[in-house]
Short mmCIF file of C-alpha atoms in Angstrom, two decimals:
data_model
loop_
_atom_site.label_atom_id
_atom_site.label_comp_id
_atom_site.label_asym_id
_atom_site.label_seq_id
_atom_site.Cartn_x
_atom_site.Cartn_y
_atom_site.Cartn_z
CA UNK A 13 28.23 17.95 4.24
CA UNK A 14 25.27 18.47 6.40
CA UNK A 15 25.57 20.57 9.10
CA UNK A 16 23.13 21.29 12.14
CA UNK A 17 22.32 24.34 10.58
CA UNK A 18 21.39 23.10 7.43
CA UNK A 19 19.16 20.19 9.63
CA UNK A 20 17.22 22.61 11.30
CA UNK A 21 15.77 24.30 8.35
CA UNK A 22 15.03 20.79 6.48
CA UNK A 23 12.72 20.21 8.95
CA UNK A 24 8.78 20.60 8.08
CA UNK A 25 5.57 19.96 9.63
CA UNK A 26 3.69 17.05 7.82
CA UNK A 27 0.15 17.46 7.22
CA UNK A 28 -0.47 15.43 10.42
CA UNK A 29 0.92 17.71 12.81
CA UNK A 30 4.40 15.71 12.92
CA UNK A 31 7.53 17.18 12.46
CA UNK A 32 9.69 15.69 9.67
CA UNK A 33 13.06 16.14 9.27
CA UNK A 34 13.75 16.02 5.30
CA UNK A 35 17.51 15.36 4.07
CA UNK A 36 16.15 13.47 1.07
CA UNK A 37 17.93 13.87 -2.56
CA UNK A 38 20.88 16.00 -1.13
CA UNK A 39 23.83 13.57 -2.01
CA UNK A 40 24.49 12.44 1.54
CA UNK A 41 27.13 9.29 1.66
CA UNK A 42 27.23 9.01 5.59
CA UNK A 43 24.92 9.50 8.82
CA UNK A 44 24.93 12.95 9.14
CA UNK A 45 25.68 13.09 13.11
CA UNK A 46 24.81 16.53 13.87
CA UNK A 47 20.98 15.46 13.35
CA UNK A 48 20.83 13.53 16.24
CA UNK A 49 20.45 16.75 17.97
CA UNK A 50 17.28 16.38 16.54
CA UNK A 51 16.12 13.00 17.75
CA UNK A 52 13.25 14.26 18.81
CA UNK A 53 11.77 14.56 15.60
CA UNK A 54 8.54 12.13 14.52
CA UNK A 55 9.09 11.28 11.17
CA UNK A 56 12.77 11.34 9.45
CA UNK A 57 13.43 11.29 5.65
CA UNK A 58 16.96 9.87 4.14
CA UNK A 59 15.74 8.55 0.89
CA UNK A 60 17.48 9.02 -2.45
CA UNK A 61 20.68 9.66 -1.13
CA UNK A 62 24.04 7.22 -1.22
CA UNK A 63 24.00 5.82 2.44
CA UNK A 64 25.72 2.98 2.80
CA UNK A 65 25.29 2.31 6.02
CA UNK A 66 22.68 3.10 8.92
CA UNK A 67 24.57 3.35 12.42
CA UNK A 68 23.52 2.35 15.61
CA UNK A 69 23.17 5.89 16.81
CA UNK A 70 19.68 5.38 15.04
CA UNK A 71 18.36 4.25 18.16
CA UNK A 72 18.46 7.59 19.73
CA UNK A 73 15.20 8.51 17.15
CA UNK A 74 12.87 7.11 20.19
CA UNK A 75 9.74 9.30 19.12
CA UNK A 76 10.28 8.30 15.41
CA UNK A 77 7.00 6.91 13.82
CA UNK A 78 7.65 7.35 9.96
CA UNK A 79 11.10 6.36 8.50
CA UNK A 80 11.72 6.64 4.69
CA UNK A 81 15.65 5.34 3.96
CA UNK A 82 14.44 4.10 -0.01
CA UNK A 83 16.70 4.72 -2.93
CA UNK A 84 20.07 4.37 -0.80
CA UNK A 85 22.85 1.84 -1.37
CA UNK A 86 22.54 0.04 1.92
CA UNK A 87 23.51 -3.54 2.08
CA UNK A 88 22.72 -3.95 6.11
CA UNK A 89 20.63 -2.53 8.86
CA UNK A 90 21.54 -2.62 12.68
CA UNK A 91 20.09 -3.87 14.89
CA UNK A 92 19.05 -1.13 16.29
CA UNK A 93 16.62 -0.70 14.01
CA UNK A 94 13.93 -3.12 16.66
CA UNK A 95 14.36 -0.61 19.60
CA UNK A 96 12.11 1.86 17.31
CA UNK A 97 8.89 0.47 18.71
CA UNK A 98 6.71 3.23 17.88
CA UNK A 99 7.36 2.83 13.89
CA UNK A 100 4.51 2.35 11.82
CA UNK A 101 6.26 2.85 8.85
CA UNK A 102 9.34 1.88 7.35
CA UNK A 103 10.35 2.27 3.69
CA UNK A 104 13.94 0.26 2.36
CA UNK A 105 13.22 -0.14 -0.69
CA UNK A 106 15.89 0.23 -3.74
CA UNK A 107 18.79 -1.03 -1.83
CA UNK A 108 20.76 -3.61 -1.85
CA UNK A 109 19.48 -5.58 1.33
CA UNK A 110 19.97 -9.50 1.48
CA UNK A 111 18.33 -11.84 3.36
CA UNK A 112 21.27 -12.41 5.74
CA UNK A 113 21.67 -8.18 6.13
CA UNK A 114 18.02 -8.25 7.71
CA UNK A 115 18.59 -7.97 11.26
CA UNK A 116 16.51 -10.64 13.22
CA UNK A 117 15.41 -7.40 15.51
CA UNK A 118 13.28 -6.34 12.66
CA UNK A 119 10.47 -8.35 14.32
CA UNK A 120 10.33 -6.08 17.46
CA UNK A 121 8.75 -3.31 15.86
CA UNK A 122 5.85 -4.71 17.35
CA UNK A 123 3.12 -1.37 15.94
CA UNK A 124 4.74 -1.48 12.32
CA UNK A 125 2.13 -1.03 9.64
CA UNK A 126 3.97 -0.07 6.86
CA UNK A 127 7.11 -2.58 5.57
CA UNK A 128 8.67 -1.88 1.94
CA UNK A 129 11.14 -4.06 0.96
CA UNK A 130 11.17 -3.78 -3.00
CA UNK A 131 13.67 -3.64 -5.14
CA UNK A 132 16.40 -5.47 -2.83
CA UNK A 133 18.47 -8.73 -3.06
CA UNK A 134 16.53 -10.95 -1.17
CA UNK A 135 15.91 -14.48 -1.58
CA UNK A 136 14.14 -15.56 1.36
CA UNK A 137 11.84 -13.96 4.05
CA UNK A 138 12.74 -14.29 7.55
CA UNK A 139 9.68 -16.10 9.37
CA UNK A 140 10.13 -14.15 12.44
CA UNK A 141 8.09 -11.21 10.02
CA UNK A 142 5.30 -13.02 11.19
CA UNK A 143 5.36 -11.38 14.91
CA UNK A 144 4.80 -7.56 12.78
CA UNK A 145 0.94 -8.57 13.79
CA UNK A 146 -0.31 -5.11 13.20
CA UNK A 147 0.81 -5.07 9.30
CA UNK A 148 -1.32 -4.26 6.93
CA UNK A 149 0.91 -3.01 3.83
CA UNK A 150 3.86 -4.97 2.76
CA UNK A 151 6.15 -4.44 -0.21
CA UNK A 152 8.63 -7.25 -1.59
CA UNK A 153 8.36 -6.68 -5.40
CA UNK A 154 11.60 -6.84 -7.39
CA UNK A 155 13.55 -9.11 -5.24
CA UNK A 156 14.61 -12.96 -6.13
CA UNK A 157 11.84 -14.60 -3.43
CA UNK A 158 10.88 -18.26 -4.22
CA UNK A 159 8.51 -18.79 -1.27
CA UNK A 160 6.66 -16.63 1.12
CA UNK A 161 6.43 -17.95 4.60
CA UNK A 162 3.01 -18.95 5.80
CA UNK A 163 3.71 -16.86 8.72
CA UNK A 164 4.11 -13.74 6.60
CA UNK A 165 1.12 -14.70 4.71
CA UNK A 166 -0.92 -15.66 7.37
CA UNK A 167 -0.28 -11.84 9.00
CA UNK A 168 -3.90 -11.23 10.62
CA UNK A 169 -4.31 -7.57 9.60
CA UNK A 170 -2.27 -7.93 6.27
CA UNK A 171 -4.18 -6.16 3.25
CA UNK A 172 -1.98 -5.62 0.70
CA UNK A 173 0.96 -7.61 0.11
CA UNK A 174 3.07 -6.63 -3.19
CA UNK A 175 5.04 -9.55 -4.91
CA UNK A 176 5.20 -8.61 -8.48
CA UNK A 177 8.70 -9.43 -10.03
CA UNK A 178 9.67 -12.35 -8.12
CA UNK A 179 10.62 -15.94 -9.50
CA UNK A 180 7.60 -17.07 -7.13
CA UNK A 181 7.42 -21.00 -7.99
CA UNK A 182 3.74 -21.10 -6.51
CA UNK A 183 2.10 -17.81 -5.76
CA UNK A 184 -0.81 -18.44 -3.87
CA UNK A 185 -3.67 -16.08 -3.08
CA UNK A 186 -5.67 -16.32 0.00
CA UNK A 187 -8.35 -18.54 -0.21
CA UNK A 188 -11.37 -17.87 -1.96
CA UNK A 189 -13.98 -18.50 -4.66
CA UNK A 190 -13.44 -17.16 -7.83
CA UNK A 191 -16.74 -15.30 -8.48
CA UNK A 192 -17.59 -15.29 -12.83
CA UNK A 193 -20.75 -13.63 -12.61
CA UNK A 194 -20.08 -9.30 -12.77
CA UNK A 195 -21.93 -8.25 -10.07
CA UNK A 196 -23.64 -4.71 -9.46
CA UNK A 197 -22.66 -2.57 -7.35
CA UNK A 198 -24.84 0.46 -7.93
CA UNK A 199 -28.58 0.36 -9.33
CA UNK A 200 -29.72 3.82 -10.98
CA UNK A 201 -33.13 3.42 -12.28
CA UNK A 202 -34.37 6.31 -14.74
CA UNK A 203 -37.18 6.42 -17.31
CA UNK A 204 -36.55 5.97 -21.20
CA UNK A 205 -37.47 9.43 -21.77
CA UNK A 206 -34.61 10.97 -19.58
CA UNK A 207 -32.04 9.71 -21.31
CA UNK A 208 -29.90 10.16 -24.43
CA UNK A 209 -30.16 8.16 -27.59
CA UNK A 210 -26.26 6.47 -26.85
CA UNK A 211 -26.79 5.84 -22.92
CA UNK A 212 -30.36 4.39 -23.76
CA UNK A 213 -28.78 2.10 -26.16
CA UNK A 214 -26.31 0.88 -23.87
CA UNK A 215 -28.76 0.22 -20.98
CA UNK A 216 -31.18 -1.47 -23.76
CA UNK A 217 -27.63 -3.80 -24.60
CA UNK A 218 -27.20 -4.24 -20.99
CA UNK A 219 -30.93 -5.19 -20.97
CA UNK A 220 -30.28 -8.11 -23.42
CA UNK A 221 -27.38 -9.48 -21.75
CA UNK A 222 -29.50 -10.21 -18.73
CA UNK A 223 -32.49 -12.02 -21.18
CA UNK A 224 -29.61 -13.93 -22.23
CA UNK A 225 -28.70 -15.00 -18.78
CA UNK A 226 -32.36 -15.81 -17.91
CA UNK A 227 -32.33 -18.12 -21.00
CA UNK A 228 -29.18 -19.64 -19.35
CA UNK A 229 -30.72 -20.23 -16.27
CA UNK A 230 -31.56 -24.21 -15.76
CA UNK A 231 -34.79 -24.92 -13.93
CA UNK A 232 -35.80 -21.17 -13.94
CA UNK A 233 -39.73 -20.66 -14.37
CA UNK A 234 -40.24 -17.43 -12.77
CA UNK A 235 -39.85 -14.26 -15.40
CA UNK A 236 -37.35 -11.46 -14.56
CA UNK A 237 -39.51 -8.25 -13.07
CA UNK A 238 -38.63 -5.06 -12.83
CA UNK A 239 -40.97 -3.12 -12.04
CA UNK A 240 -39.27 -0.01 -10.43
CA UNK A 241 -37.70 0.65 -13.48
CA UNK A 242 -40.36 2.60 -14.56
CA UNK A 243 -39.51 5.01 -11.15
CA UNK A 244 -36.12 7.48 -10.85
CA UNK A 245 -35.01 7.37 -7.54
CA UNK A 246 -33.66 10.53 -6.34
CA UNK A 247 -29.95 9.85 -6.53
CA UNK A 248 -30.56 9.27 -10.71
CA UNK A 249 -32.27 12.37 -10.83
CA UNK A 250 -29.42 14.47 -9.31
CA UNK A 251 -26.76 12.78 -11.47
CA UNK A 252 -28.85 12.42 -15.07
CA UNK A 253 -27.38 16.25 -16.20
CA UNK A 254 -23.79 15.03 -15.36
CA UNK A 255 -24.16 12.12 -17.04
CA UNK A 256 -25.19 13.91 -20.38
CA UNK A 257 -22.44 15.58 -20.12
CA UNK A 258 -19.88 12.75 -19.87
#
C-alpha cells in the first residue's frame, strides 16, 4: 500500500529540472489515491507494476508532460487520458490494450511526441492517430496489426515508426529510391608514409574497388584524379596516432 508518505519521498528531480514522481516496480495493483495530492508533479512513473486499471482521477495530473504506465496489466484507458494536453510522452507498452480499449480521446493530446504502444493486443489503429501532428516517435511492435492507416503514416513530423513483430500483409516504407552505390561520408586524405602496413593495405583494396568501378563505368573517358591525395588535411593529421592505435 502506498501511502502519501511513501509518495513524497519517491519523488526525484529529472535531469531536466522536472519533478518526477517514481512508484515504478513496487507491486502496486490499484491507483494509489493519496498521490493525487501530488498532481502537480511534471512527469509521473507507474511502470512495471500490476495496474489494471487507470481512473479518471488521472485528469487531475494537468502539468503532467512525461507519463510512463509500461509493463502493467491494463486492458483500457479513460478517457481522460485526452484532457492531458501538455503530454509529450506517453509510454503503454506491455499491456494488454485492444483496439476497442483505446479511447477515441487519445487524439486530443494535440503536443504528444512520444506514443509507445508495443507489446499490446491490437489489431487495428484508430485513424483519428492521425490528428497527434507533432509525433515524431511511435512504437507498435509486438501487436497483431495488418494495416497501418495512411493517416498514421502520413504523420508530418513522424521519424521513427516501430512495427517489427506484426503480421503486416504489405509493409510499406515511405517513398524513396533505393540508393546501391556506398556512398562516403567522410574523406581523410594522408600520405603512404604515415600509415601502417594493415591500414595502407586496406586503403590500397579500397583503391582497387574504385578502378573497378571506373572500368564499370559506360561512356566514361575522363581518368579518375586525385590529386590531393598526396596532401593530409589537418583533421587526418590529428586522428593518424588514434588510428594506430585501433
Amino acid at each position: 500500500r502506498i501511502t502519501l508518505k511513501m509518495a513524497k519521498n519517491s519523488i526525484r528531480v529529472s535531469f531536466s529540472g522536472r519533478r518526477r514522481l517514481d512508484l515504478s516496480k513496487m507491486g502496486i495493483t490499484t491507483f494509489p489515491k493519496c498521490i493525487l495530492e501530488l498532481a502537480d508533479v511534471e512527469e509521473l512513473d507507474l511502470s512495471r507494476n500490476m495496474l489494471k486499471k487507470i481512473p479518471n482521477t488521472i485528469e487531475k495530473f494537468q502539468n503532467l508532460l512525461w507519463l510512463d504506465l509500461h509493463s502493467n496489466q491494463l486492458d483500457e484507458l479513460p478517457k481522460e487520458i485526452g484532457t492531458l494536453q501538455n503530454l509529450t510522452f506517453l509510454n503503454i507498452c506491455n499491456n494488454k490494450l485492444t483496439t476497442e480499449s483505446l479511447p477515441e480521446e487519445l487524439n486530443l493530446l494535440k503536443n504528444l511526441k512520444t506514443l509507445n504502444l508495443g507489446l499490446n493486443c491490437l489489431e487495428t489503429l484508430p485513424t483519428t492517430l492521425g490528428a497527434l501532428r507533432e509525433l515524431v516517435d511511435l512504437g507498435l511492435f509486438d501487436n497483431a496489426l495488418t494495416t497501418i492507416p495512411k493517416s498514421v503514416k502520413n504523420l508530418p513530423k513522424i521519424e521513427r515508426m516501430n512495427v517489427k513483430r506484426n503480421p503486416l500483409r504489405e509493409l510499406e516504407q515511405p517513398e524513396e529510391e533505393i540508393d546501391t552505390i556506398k556512398r562516403i561520408e567522410k574523406l581523410y586524405l594522408v600520405e603512404e608514409k604515415d600509415l601502417c602496413s594493415s591500414c595502407l593495405k586496406v586503403c590500397k583494396g579500397e583503391r582497387d574497388e574504385l578502378h573497378k568501378l571506373e572500368d564499370m563505368t559506360p561512356n566514361s573517358s575522363k581518368e579518375l584524379s586525385f590529386p590531393l591525395l598526396l596532401t593530409p588535411n589537418s583533421s587526418a593529421k590529428d586522428n593518424q596516432e588514434e588510428w594506430r592505435v585501433r
